[in-house]
Protein backbone atom coordinates (compact mmCIF):
# COMPACT_ATOMS: atom_id res chain seq x y z
CA UNK A 1 0.00 0.00 0.00
CA UNK A 2 1.25 3.47 -0.87
CA UNK A 3 0.67 6.13 1.78
CA UNK A 4 0.93 9.72 0.58
CA UNK A 5 0.71 12.76 2.84
CA UNK A 6 -0.87 16.09 1.98
CA UNK A 7 2.02 18.36 2.86
CA UNK A 8 0.81 21.06 5.31
CA UNK A 9 -2.71 20.15 4.13
CA UNK A 10 -3.85 21.11 0.66
CA UNK A 11 -1.63 24.19 0.58
CA UNK A 12 -2.45 25.21 -2.99
CA UNK A 13 -6.11 25.58 -2.04
CA UNK A 14 -5.95 27.20 1.40
CA UNK A 15 -3.31 28.69 3.71
CA UNK A 16 -0.83 25.96 4.66
CA UNK A 17 -1.16 24.17 7.99
CA UNK A 18 -4.62 25.64 8.68
CA UNK A 19 -7.94 23.94 9.30
CA UNK A 20 -9.31 24.77 5.80
CA UNK A 21 -6.15 23.30 4.22
CA UNK A 22 -6.53 20.10 6.22
CA UNK A 23 -10.26 19.91 5.50
CA UNK A 24 -9.65 20.30 1.77
CA UNK A 25 -7.05 17.52 1.83
CA UNK A 26 -9.46 15.25 3.72
CA UNK A 27 -12.26 16.09 1.27
CA UNK A 28 -9.97 15.13 -1.59
CA UNK A 29 -9.48 11.72 -0.05
CA UNK A 30 -5.97 12.09 1.34
CA UNK A 31 -5.01 9.10 3.48
CA UNK A 32 -2.36 11.11 5.28
CA UNK A 33 -1.75 14.67 6.49
CA UNK A 34 1.64 16.20 7.24
CA UNK A 35 1.84 19.09 9.70
CA UNK A 36 4.45 20.98 11.70
CA UNK A 37 4.25 21.86 15.39
CA UNK A 38 5.80 24.68 17.41
CA UNK A 39 5.28 26.01 20.95
CA UNK A 40 3.76 29.29 22.05
CA UNK A 41 5.07 31.38 24.95
CA UNK A 42 2.64 29.54 27.24
CA UNK A 43 3.72 26.12 25.93
CA UNK A 44 0.68 25.41 23.75
CA UNK A 45 1.19 23.39 20.57
CA UNK A 46 0.31 25.30 17.43
CA UNK A 47 0.60 24.15 13.86
CA UNK A 48 3.02 26.17 11.76
CA UNK A 49 5.94 25.51 9.49
CA UNK A 50 7.70 28.80 10.23
CA UNK A 51 8.77 30.00 13.66
CA UNK A 52 7.74 33.56 12.73
CA UNK A 53 4.67 35.11 11.07
CA UNK A 54 6.62 36.99 8.37
CA UNK A 55 5.57 34.86 5.42
CA UNK A 56 1.85 35.07 6.22
CA UNK A 57 1.51 38.41 7.96
CA UNK A 58 4.36 40.84 7.39
CA UNK A 59 2.96 43.26 9.98
CA UNK A 60 3.75 40.89 12.84
CA UNK A 61 7.28 40.87 14.19
CA UNK A 62 8.57 38.28 16.61
CA UNK A 63 8.47 34.55 16.93
CA UNK A 64 5.64 32.18 17.79
CA UNK A 65 7.57 31.57 21.03
CA UNK A 66 7.11 35.26 21.95
CA UNK A 67 3.29 35.17 21.92
CA UNK A 68 0.73 33.42 24.11
CA UNK A 69 -1.94 31.31 22.45
CA UNK A 70 -4.50 34.00 23.26
CA UNK A 71 -2.34 36.54 21.41
CA UNK A 72 -1.78 34.16 18.48
CA UNK A 73 -5.53 33.79 18.14
CA UNK A 74 -5.60 37.50 17.17
CA UNK A 75 -3.01 37.14 14.38
CA UNK A 76 -4.39 36.77 10.89
CA UNK A 77 -2.50 34.26 8.75
CA UNK A 78 -5.16 33.90 6.05
CA UNK A 79 -5.46 37.26 4.26
CA UNK A 80 -2.14 36.97 2.43
CA UNK A 81 -3.49 33.85 0.72
CA UNK A 82 -6.88 35.34 -0.19
CA UNK A 83 -9.47 37.62 1.29
CA UNK A 84 -11.87 34.71 1.79
CA UNK A 85 -9.43 33.50 4.46
CA UNK A 86 -9.19 36.84 6.31
CA UNK A 87 -9.12 36.34 10.06
CA UNK A 88 -7.85 32.78 9.89
CA UNK A 89 -5.36 32.01 12.67
CA UNK A 90 -2.83 29.28 13.40
CA UNK A 91 -4.67 26.19 14.64
CA UNK A 92 -3.70 24.31 17.77
CA UNK A 93 -2.81 20.67 17.38
CA UNK A 94 -5.93 19.84 19.43
CA UNK A 95 -8.06 21.60 16.81
CA UNK A 96 -6.48 19.66 13.96
CA UNK A 97 -6.89 16.36 15.79
CA UNK A 98 -10.56 17.21 16.32
CA UNK A 99 -11.25 17.27 12.57
CA UNK A 100 -9.01 14.33 11.64
CA UNK A 101 -10.84 11.02 11.28
CA UNK A 102 -9.31 8.27 13.40
CA UNK A 103 -8.13 6.25 10.42
CA UNK A 104 -6.36 9.22 8.83
CA UNK A 105 -2.58 8.93 9.06
CA UNK A 106 -0.81 11.91 10.59
CA UNK A 107 2.83 12.84 10.21
CA UNK A 108 3.55 15.35 12.93
CA UNK A 109 6.87 17.09 12.46
CA UNK A 110 8.53 18.65 15.49
CA UNK A 111 10.08 21.91 14.28
CA UNK A 112 13.06 22.44 16.51
CA UNK A 113 15.17 24.58 14.20
CA UNK A 114 16.01 27.43 14.62
CA UNK A 115 14.14 27.57 17.94
CA UNK A 116 14.73 24.63 20.27
CA UNK A 117 11.51 24.07 22.18
CA UNK A 118 12.51 22.45 25.45
CA UNK A 119 9.85 19.99 26.50
CA UNK A 120 7.95 19.92 23.22
CA UNK A 121 8.26 16.14 23.04
CA UNK A 122 6.46 15.60 26.34
CA UNK A 123 3.77 18.15 25.49
CA UNK A 124 3.18 16.51 22.09
CA UNK A 125 2.90 13.02 23.57
CA UNK A 126 0.48 14.28 26.23
CA UNK A 127 -1.65 15.98 23.56
CA UNK A 128 -1.81 12.79 21.48
CA UNK A 129 -2.65 10.73 24.52
CA UNK A 130 -5.36 13.15 25.73
CA UNK A 131 -6.92 13.05 22.26
CA UNK A 132 -6.65 9.24 22.07
CA UNK A 133 -4.62 9.71 18.92
CA UNK A 134 -1.57 7.54 19.41
CA UNK A 135 -2.49 5.31 16.44
CA UNK A 136 -1.85 6.12 12.79
CA UNK A 137 0.73 8.69 13.81
CA UNK A 138 4.37 9.16 12.86
CA UNK A 139 6.42 11.74 14.73
CA UNK A 140 9.22 13.09 12.57
CA UNK A 141 11.95 15.69 12.89
CA UNK A 142 15.16 16.96 11.39
CA UNK A 143 16.21 17.21 15.05
CA UNK A 144 17.21 13.65 15.84
CA UNK A 145 17.76 14.53 19.50
CA UNK A 146 14.04 15.37 19.68
CA UNK A 147 13.26 11.93 18.26
CA UNK A 148 15.36 10.36 20.99
CA UNK A 149 13.46 12.35 23.62
CA UNK A 150 10.17 11.11 22.17
CA UNK A 151 11.39 7.53 22.23
CA UNK A 152 12.64 7.85 25.80
CA UNK A 153 9.10 8.80 26.84
CA UNK A 154 7.16 6.49 24.54
CA UNK A 155 9.08 3.60 23.02
CA UNK A 156 6.13 2.49 20.89
CA UNK A 157 5.30 5.56 18.87
CA UNK A 158 6.55 5.33 15.27
CA UNK A 159 9.39 7.73 14.47
CA UNK A 160 10.38 9.19 11.11
CA UNK A 161 13.91 10.49 10.65
CA UNK A 162 14.13 13.49 8.33
CA UNK A 163 17.17 14.33 6.22
CA UNK A 164 17.48 17.57 4.28
CA UNK A 165 21.04 17.50 2.96
CA UNK A 166 22.32 14.36 1.28
CA UNK A 167 23.73 12.11 3.98
CA UNK A 168 26.42 9.47 3.60
CA UNK A 169 24.69 6.10 3.95
CA UNK A 170 21.67 7.42 5.84
CA UNK A 171 20.49 3.86 6.47
CA UNK A 172 23.68 3.09 8.46
CA UNK A 173 23.36 6.31 10.46
CA UNK A 174 19.75 5.47 11.29
CA UNK A 175 20.71 2.00 12.44
CA UNK A 176 23.62 3.29 14.52
CA UNK A 177 21.38 5.93 16.12
CA UNK A 178 19.90 3.24 18.33
CA UNK A 179 16.47 4.75 17.77
CA UNK A 180 13.48 2.67 16.89
CA UNK A 181 12.96 4.38 13.55
CA UNK A 182 10.06 3.24 11.41
CA UNK A 183 10.68 5.42 8.39
CA UNK A 184 13.32 7.52 6.68
CA UNK A 185 12.17 10.82 5.16
CA UNK A 186 14.81 12.10 2.70
CA UNK A 187 14.70 15.09 0.40
CA UNK A 188 13.47 13.65 -2.87
CA UNK A 189 16.22 15.11 -5.08
CA UNK A 190 18.83 12.58 -3.99
CA UNK A 191 16.43 9.70 -3.39
CA UNK A 192 17.44 7.10 -5.95
CA UNK A 193 16.98 3.36 -6.32
CA UNK A 194 20.14 2.60 -4.35
CA UNK A 195 18.99 4.81 -1.45
CA UNK A 196 15.56 3.21 -1.31
CA UNK A 197 16.84 -0.35 -1.62
CA UNK A 198 19.42 0.11 1.13
CA UNK A 199 16.84 1.57 3.52
CA UNK A 200 14.29 -1.10 2.75
CA UNK A 201 16.83 -3.91 3.11
CA UNK A 202 17.18 -2.83 6.74
CA UNK A 203 13.42 -2.73 7.23
CA UNK A 204 12.85 1.03 7.05
CA UNK A 205 9.97 2.58 5.15
CA UNK A 206 10.91 5.51 2.89
CA UNK A 207 8.84 8.69 2.44
CA UNK A 208 10.59 11.38 0.39
CA UNK A 209 9.56 15.04 0.48
CA UNK A 210 8.29 17.16 -1.24
CA UNK A 211 7.25 15.51 -4.47
CA UNK A 212 5.02 17.62 -6.70
CA UNK A 213 5.72 16.45 -10.26
CA UNK A 214 3.79 13.38 -11.36
CA UNK A 215 6.73 12.04 -13.43
CA UNK A 216 9.02 12.20 -10.41
CA UNK A 217 6.35 10.56 -8.28
CA UNK A 218 6.13 7.65 -10.75
CA UNK A 219 9.92 7.29 -10.70
CA UNK A 220 10.03 7.17 -6.92
CA UNK A 221 7.24 4.60 -6.81
CA UNK A 222 9.28 2.49 -9.22
CA UNK A 223 12.24 2.69 -6.80
CA UNK A 224 9.95 1.25 -4.12
CA UNK A 225 9.14 4.18 -1.82
CA UNK A 226 6.25 3.65 0.58
CA UNK A 227 4.72 7.04 -0.15
CA UNK A 228 5.61 10.70 -0.46
CA UNK A 229 4.82 14.10 0.98
CA UNK A 230 3.22 16.24 -1.70
CA UNK A 231 1.61 19.63 -2.30
CA UNK A 232 -0.08 18.27 -5.42
CA UNK A 233 -3.65 17.07 -4.90
CA UNK A 234 -3.24 14.73 -7.90
CA UNK A 235 -0.55 12.92 -5.93
CA UNK A 236 -1.72 13.09 -2.33
CA UNK A 237 -5.20 11.81 -3.13
CA UNK A 238 -3.71 8.50 -4.39
O1 LIG B 1 8.00 16.26 6.58
C1 LIG B 1 8.41 16.50 5.28
C2 LIG B 1 8.69 17.97 5.01
O2 LIG B 1 7.61 18.70 5.48
C3 LIG B 1 9.95 18.45 5.66
O3 LIG B 1 10.32 19.73 5.24
O4 LIG B 1 10.53 22.16 5.45
O5 LIG B 1 8.50 21.22 4.41
O6 LIG B 1 8.88 20.99 6.85
P1 LIG B 1 9.52 21.09 5.50
CA1 LIG C 1 7.10 19.70 7.55
mmCIF file of C-alpha atoms and ligand atoms in Angstrom:
data_model
loop_
_atom_site.group_PDB
_atom_site.id
_atom_site.type_symbol
_atom_site.label_atom_id
_atom_site.label_comp_id
_atom_site.label_asym_id
_atom_site.label_seq_id
_atom_site.Cartn_x
_atom_site.Cartn_y
_atom_site.Cartn_z
ATOM 1 C CA UNK A 1 0.000 0.000 0.000
ATOM 2 C CA UNK A 2 1.251 3.470 -0.868
ATOM 3 C CA UNK A 3 0.669 6.135 1.783
ATOM 4 C CA UNK A 4 0.926 9.715 0.584
ATOM 5 C CA UNK A 5 0.710 12.755 2.844
ATOM 6 C CA UNK A 6 -0.867 16.089 1.975
ATOM 7 C CA UNK A 7 2.019 18.362 2.856
ATOM 8 C CA UNK A 8 0.812 21.056 5.311
ATOM 9 C CA UNK A 9 -2.712 20.148 4.130
ATOM 10 C CA UNK A 10 -3.851 21.107 0.656
ATOM 11 C CA UNK A 11 -1.632 24.187 0.577
ATOM 12 C CA UNK A 12 -2.447 25.205 -2.990
ATOM 13 C CA UNK A 13 -6.114 25.579 -2.039
ATOM 14 C CA UNK A 14 -5.950 27.204 1.404
ATOM 15 C CA UNK A 15 -3.311 28.693 3.708
ATOM 16 C CA UNK A 16 -0.831 25.958 4.657
ATOM 17 C CA UNK A 17 -1.160 24.168 7.987
ATOM 18 C CA UNK A 18 -4.616 25.635 8.684
ATOM 19 C CA UNK A 19 -7.941 23.939 9.303
ATOM 20 C CA UNK A 20 -9.307 24.768 5.800
ATOM 21 C CA UNK A 21 -6.153 23.303 4.223
ATOM 22 C CA UNK A 22 -6.529 20.098 6.221
ATOM 23 C CA UNK A 23 -10.260 19.909 5.496
ATOM 24 C CA UNK A 24 -9.648 20.300 1.773
ATOM 25 C CA UNK A 25 -7.055 17.515 1.829
ATOM 26 C CA UNK A 26 -9.458 15.247 3.717
ATOM 27 C CA UNK A 27 -12.263 16.088 1.265
ATOM 28 C CA UNK A 28 -9.966 15.129 -1.588
ATOM 29 C CA UNK A 29 -9.482 11.722 -0.046
ATOM 30 C CA UNK A 30 -5.972 12.092 1.341
ATOM 31 C CA UNK A 31 -5.015 9.099 3.479
ATOM 32 C CA UNK A 32 -2.365 11.112 5.283
ATOM 33 C CA UNK A 33 -1.746 14.671 6.494
ATOM 34 C CA UNK A 34 1.636 16.205 7.237
ATOM 35 C CA UNK A 35 1.837 19.091 9.696
ATOM 36 C CA UNK A 36 4.454 20.977 11.704
ATOM 37 C CA UNK A 37 4.253 21.862 15.387
ATOM 38 C CA UNK A 38 5.803 24.679 17.412
ATOM 39 C CA UNK A 39 5.280 26.006 20.951
ATOM 40 C CA UNK A 40 3.757 29.293 22.052
ATOM 41 C CA UNK A 41 5.069 31.383 24.954
ATOM 42 C CA UNK A 42 2.643 29.541 27.242
ATOM 43 C CA UNK A 43 3.717 26.117 25.931
ATOM 44 C CA UNK A 44 0.684 25.409 23.746
ATOM 45 C CA UNK A 45 1.187 23.394 20.574
ATOM 46 C CA UNK A 46 0.313 25.304 17.428
ATOM 47 C CA UNK A 47 0.602 24.146 13.861
ATOM 48 C CA UNK A 48 3.015 26.165 11.763
ATOM 49 C CA UNK A 49 5.941 25.508 9.494
ATOM 50 C CA UNK A 50 7.696 28.805 10.230
ATOM 51 C CA UNK A 51 8.774 30.001 13.659
ATOM 52 C CA UNK A 52 7.736 33.562 12.726
ATOM 53 C CA UNK A 53 4.674 35.109 11.066
ATOM 54 C CA UNK A 54 6.621 36.995 8.367
ATOM 55 C CA UNK A 55 5.574 34.865 5.419
ATOM 56 C CA UNK A 56 1.846 35.074 6.220
ATOM 57 C CA UNK A 57 1.512 38.409 7.960
ATOM 58 C CA UNK A 58 4.356 40.835 7.389
ATOM 59 C CA UNK A 59 2.963 43.262 9.983
ATOM 60 C CA UNK A 60 3.754 40.895 12.836
ATOM 61 C CA UNK A 61 7.283 40.872 14.193
ATOM 62 C CA UNK A 62 8.566 38.279 16.606
ATOM 63 C CA UNK A 63 8.471 34.546 16.929
ATOM 64 C CA UNK A 64 5.643 32.184 17.792
ATOM 65 C CA UNK A 65 7.567 31.569 21.028
ATOM 66 C CA UNK A 66 7.107 35.265 21.947
ATOM 67 C CA UNK A 67 3.287 35.167 21.922
ATOM 68 C CA UNK A 68 0.730 33.416 24.111
ATOM 69 C CA UNK A 69 -1.940 31.313 22.448
ATOM 70 C CA UNK A 70 -4.499 34.004 23.257
ATOM 71 C CA UNK A 71 -2.338 36.539 21.406
ATOM 72 C CA UNK A 72 -1.778 34.158 18.484
ATOM 73 C CA UNK A 73 -5.531 33.794 18.142
ATOM 74 C CA UNK A 74 -5.605 37.503 17.175
ATOM 75 C CA UNK A 75 -3.008 37.143 14.381
ATOM 76 C CA UNK A 76 -4.393 36.770 10.886
ATOM 77 C CA UNK A 77 -2.501 34.259 8.748
ATOM 78 C CA UNK A 78 -5.155 33.900 6.048
ATOM 79 C CA UNK A 79 -5.460 37.261 4.263
ATOM 80 C CA UNK A 80 -2.145 36.973 2.434
ATOM 81 C CA UNK A 81 -3.495 33.847 0.718
ATOM 82 C CA UNK A 82 -6.877 35.336 -0.190
ATOM 83 C CA UNK A 83 -9.470 37.621 1.289
ATOM 84 C CA UNK A 84 -11.869 34.714 1.790
ATOM 85 C CA UNK A 85 -9.434 33.502 4.463
ATOM 86 C CA UNK A 86 -9.193 36.838 6.306
ATOM 87 C CA UNK A 87 -9.120 36.343 10.057
ATOM 88 C CA UNK A 88 -7.852 32.778 9.890
ATOM 89 C CA UNK A 89 -5.362 32.007 12.667
ATOM 90 C CA UNK A 90 -2.835 29.278 13.401
ATOM 91 C CA UNK A 91 -4.666 26.194 14.639
ATOM 92 C CA UNK A 92 -3.698 24.311 17.768
ATOM 93 C CA UNK A 93 -2.806 20.667 17.379
ATOM 94 C CA UNK A 94 -5.927 19.836 19.426
ATOM 95 C CA UNK A 95 -8.058 21.599 16.810
ATOM 96 C CA UNK A 96 -6.480 19.661 13.960
ATOM 97 C CA UNK A 97 -6.889 16.365 15.794
ATOM 98 C CA UNK A 98 -10.558 17.207 16.322
ATOM 99 C CA UNK A 99 -11.252 17.266 12.567
ATOM 100 C CA UNK A 100 -9.007 14.333 11.640
ATOM 101 C CA UNK A 101 -10.845 11.020 11.276
ATOM 102 C CA UNK A 102 -9.308 8.266 13.401
ATOM 103 C CA UNK A 103 -8.130 6.248 10.421
ATOM 104 C CA UNK A 104 -6.363 9.217 8.830
ATOM 105 C CA UNK A 105 -2.583 8.931 9.059
ATOM 106 C CA UNK A 106 -0.812 11.912 10.586
ATOM 107 C CA UNK A 107 2.829 12.839 10.207
ATOM 108 C CA UNK A 108 3.548 15.354 12.933
ATOM 109 C CA UNK A 109 6.867 17.095 12.463
ATOM 110 C CA UNK A 110 8.528 18.653 15.488
ATOM 111 C CA UNK A 111 10.080 21.914 14.284
ATOM 112 C CA UNK A 112 13.063 22.438 16.514
ATOM 113 C CA UNK A 113 15.170 24.580 14.200
ATOM 114 C CA UNK A 114 16.005 27.431 14.624
ATOM 115 C CA UNK A 115 14.140 27.575 17.939
ATOM 116 C CA UNK A 116 14.727 24.630 20.275
ATOM 117 C CA UNK A 117 11.507 24.071 22.184
ATOM 118 C CA UNK A 118 12.514 22.454 25.453
ATOM 119 C CA UNK A 119 9.847 19.992 26.497
ATOM 120 C CA UNK A 120 7.945 19.924 23.221
ATOM 121 C CA UNK A 121 8.258 16.143 23.036
ATOM 122 C CA UNK A 122 6.459 15.602 26.342
ATOM 123 C CA UNK A 123 3.768 18.152 25.485
ATOM 124 C CA UNK A 124 3.179 16.510 22.094
ATOM 125 C CA UNK A 125 2.897 13.025 23.567
ATOM 126 C CA UNK A 126 0.480 14.283 26.226
ATOM 127 C CA UNK A 127 -1.648 15.975 23.564
ATOM 128 C CA UNK A 128 -1.810 12.795 21.482
ATOM 129 C CA UNK A 129 -2.648 10.726 24.519
ATOM 130 C CA UNK A 130 -5.361 13.153 25.727
ATOM 131 C CA UNK A 131 -6.917 13.049 22.260
ATOM 132 C CA UNK A 132 -6.650 9.238 22.068
ATOM 133 C CA UNK A 133 -4.619 9.715 18.919
ATOM 134 C CA UNK A 134 -1.566 7.539 19.413
ATOM 135 C CA UNK A 135 -2.488 5.313 16.435
ATOM 136 C CA UNK A 136 -1.850 6.118 12.786
ATOM 137 C CA UNK A 137 0.730 8.691 13.805
ATOM 138 C CA UNK A 138 4.368 9.163 12.856
ATOM 139 C CA UNK A 139 6.422 11.737 14.734
ATOM 140 C CA UNK A 140 9.222 13.087 12.572
ATOM 141 C CA UNK A 141 11.949 15.693 12.895
ATOM 142 C CA UNK A 142 15.162 16.965 11.393
ATOM 143 C CA UNK A 143 16.207 17.207 15.052
ATOM 144 C CA UNK A 144 17.206 13.655 15.844
ATOM 145 C CA UNK A 145 17.756 14.529 19.500
ATOM 146 C CA UNK A 146 14.041 15.373 19.678
ATOM 147 C CA UNK A 147 13.255 11.934 18.262
ATOM 148 C CA UNK A 148 15.364 10.355 20.994
ATOM 149 C CA UNK A 149 13.462 12.351 23.621
ATOM 150 C CA UNK A 150 10.170 11.109 22.169
ATOM 151 C CA UNK A 151 11.392 7.531 22.228
ATOM 152 C CA UNK A 152 12.638 7.854 25.800
ATOM 153 C CA UNK A 153 9.102 8.802 26.841
ATOM 154 C CA UNK A 154 7.165 6.485 24.539
ATOM 155 C CA UNK A 155 9.081 3.604 23.025
ATOM 156 C CA UNK A 156 6.133 2.491 20.887
ATOM 157 C CA UNK A 157 5.295 5.560 18.870
ATOM 158 C CA UNK A 158 6.552 5.334 15.267
ATOM 159 C CA UNK A 159 9.386 7.725 14.468
ATOM 160 C CA UNK A 160 10.378 9.193 11.113
ATOM 161 C CA UNK A 161 13.907 10.495 10.651
ATOM 162 C CA UNK A 162 14.127 13.495 8.331
ATOM 163 C CA UNK A 163 17.173 14.332 6.218
ATOM 164 C CA UNK A 164 17.476 17.572 4.276
ATOM 165 C CA UNK A 165 21.044 17.503 2.962
ATOM 166 C CA UNK A 166 22.324 14.360 1.278
ATOM 167 C CA UNK A 167 23.730 12.110 3.981
ATOM 168 C CA UNK A 168 26.418 9.471 3.600
ATOM 169 C CA UNK A 169 24.688 6.100 3.952
ATOM 170 C CA UNK A 170 21.671 7.419 5.835
ATOM 171 C CA UNK A 171 20.488 3.865 6.471
ATOM 172 C CA UNK A 172 23.683 3.092 8.464
ATOM 173 C CA UNK A 173 23.358 6.312 10.464
ATOM 174 C CA UNK A 174 19.745 5.471 11.288
ATOM 175 C CA UNK A 175 20.708 1.998 12.438
ATOM 176 C CA UNK A 176 23.617 3.294 14.521
ATOM 177 C CA UNK A 177 21.383 5.933 16.124
ATOM 178 C CA UNK A 178 19.895 3.240 18.330
ATOM 179 C CA UNK A 179 16.469 4.747 17.768
ATOM 180 C CA UNK A 180 13.477 2.673 16.888
ATOM 181 C CA UNK A 181 12.964 4.375 13.548
ATOM 182 C CA UNK A 182 10.060 3.237 11.408
ATOM 183 C CA UNK A 183 10.680 5.417 8.393
ATOM 184 C CA UNK A 184 13.319 7.522 6.678
ATOM 185 C CA UNK A 185 12.174 10.819 5.157
ATOM 186 C CA UNK A 186 14.809 12.101 2.704
ATOM 187 C CA UNK A 187 14.699 15.094 0.397
ATOM 188 C CA UNK A 188 13.469 13.646 -2.871
ATOM 189 C CA UNK A 189 16.220 15.110 -5.082
ATOM 190 C CA UNK A 190 18.830 12.577 -3.992
ATOM 191 C CA UNK A 191 16.428 9.700 -3.387
ATOM 192 C CA UNK A 192 17.438 7.100 -5.952
ATOM 193 C CA UNK A 193 16.982 3.362 -6.325
ATOM 194 C CA UNK A 194 20.144 2.602 -4.350
ATOM 195 C CA UNK A 195 18.990 4.814 -1.451
ATOM 196 C CA UNK A 196 15.560 3.209 -1.308
ATOM 197 C CA UNK A 197 16.839 -0.350 -1.620
ATOM 198 C CA UNK A 198 19.423 0.109 1.132
ATOM 199 C CA UNK A 199 16.843 1.571 3.516
ATOM 200 C CA UNK A 200 14.294 -1.099 2.750
ATOM 201 C CA UNK A 201 16.832 -3.914 3.114
ATOM 202 C CA UNK A 202 17.182 -2.827 6.742
ATOM 203 C CA UNK A 203 13.420 -2.729 7.227
ATOM 204 C CA UNK A 204 12.851 1.029 7.045
ATOM 205 C CA UNK A 205 9.972 2.582 5.149
ATOM 206 C CA UNK A 206 10.911 5.508 2.892
ATOM 207 C CA UNK A 207 8.840 8.685 2.436
ATOM 208 C CA UNK A 208 10.592 11.383 0.385
ATOM 209 C CA UNK A 209 9.559 15.036 0.482
ATOM 210 C CA UNK A 210 8.286 17.156 -1.243
ATOM 211 C CA UNK A 211 7.245 15.508 -4.473
ATOM 212 C CA UNK A 212 5.015 17.617 -6.698
ATOM 213 C CA UNK A 213 5.724 16.447 -10.265
ATOM 214 C CA UNK A 214 3.793 13.375 -11.355
ATOM 215 C CA UNK A 215 6.726 12.042 -13.432
ATOM 216 C CA UNK A 216 9.022 12.203 -10.407
ATOM 217 C CA UNK A 217 6.345 10.556 -8.277
ATOM 218 C CA UNK A 218 6.128 7.652 -10.753
ATOM 219 C CA UNK A 219 9.922 7.289 -10.704
ATOM 220 C CA UNK A 220 10.032 7.166 -6.917
ATOM 221 C CA UNK A 221 7.240 4.597 -6.807
ATOM 222 C CA UNK A 222 9.276 2.488 -9.217
ATOM 223 C CA UNK A 223 12.238 2.695 -6.799
ATOM 224 C CA UNK A 224 9.949 1.245 -4.125
ATOM 225 C CA UNK A 225 9.139 4.185 -1.824
ATOM 226 C CA UNK A 226 6.255 3.650 0.581
ATOM 227 C CA UNK A 227 4.725 7.038 -0.149
ATOM 228 C CA UNK A 228 5.611 10.704 -0.461
ATOM 229 C CA UNK A 229 4.822 14.099 0.981
ATOM 230 C CA UNK A 230 3.217 16.242 -1.703
ATOM 231 C CA UNK A 231 1.614 19.626 -2.298
ATOM 232 C CA UNK A 232 -0.076 18.272 -5.417
ATOM 233 C CA UNK A 233 -3.655 17.066 -4.900
ATOM 234 C CA UNK A 234 -3.243 14.728 -7.900
ATOM 235 C CA UNK A 235 -0.553 12.919 -5.933
ATOM 236 C CA UNK A 236 -1.715 13.094 -2.332
ATOM 237 C CA UNK A 237 -5.204 11.810 -3.129
ATOM 238 C CA UNK A 238 -3.707 8.503 -4.386
HETATM 239 O O1 LIG B 1 7.998 16.261 6.576
HETATM 240 C C1 LIG B 1 8.407 16.497 5.277
HETATM 241 C C2 LIG B 1 8.687 17.969 5.011
HETATM 242 O O2 LIG B 1 7.606 18.703 5.485
HETATM 243 C C3 LIG B 1 9.954 18.451 5.658
HETATM 244 O O3 LIG B 1 10.319 19.729 5.236
HETATM 245 O O4 LIG B 1 10.532 22.161 5.452
HETATM 246 O O5 LIG B 1 8.499 21.222 4.412
HETATM 247 O O6 LIG B 1 8.881 20.994 6.846
HETATM 248 P P1 LIG B 1 9.518 21.089 5.497
HETATM 249 CA CA1 LIG B 2 7.095 19.705 7.548
#
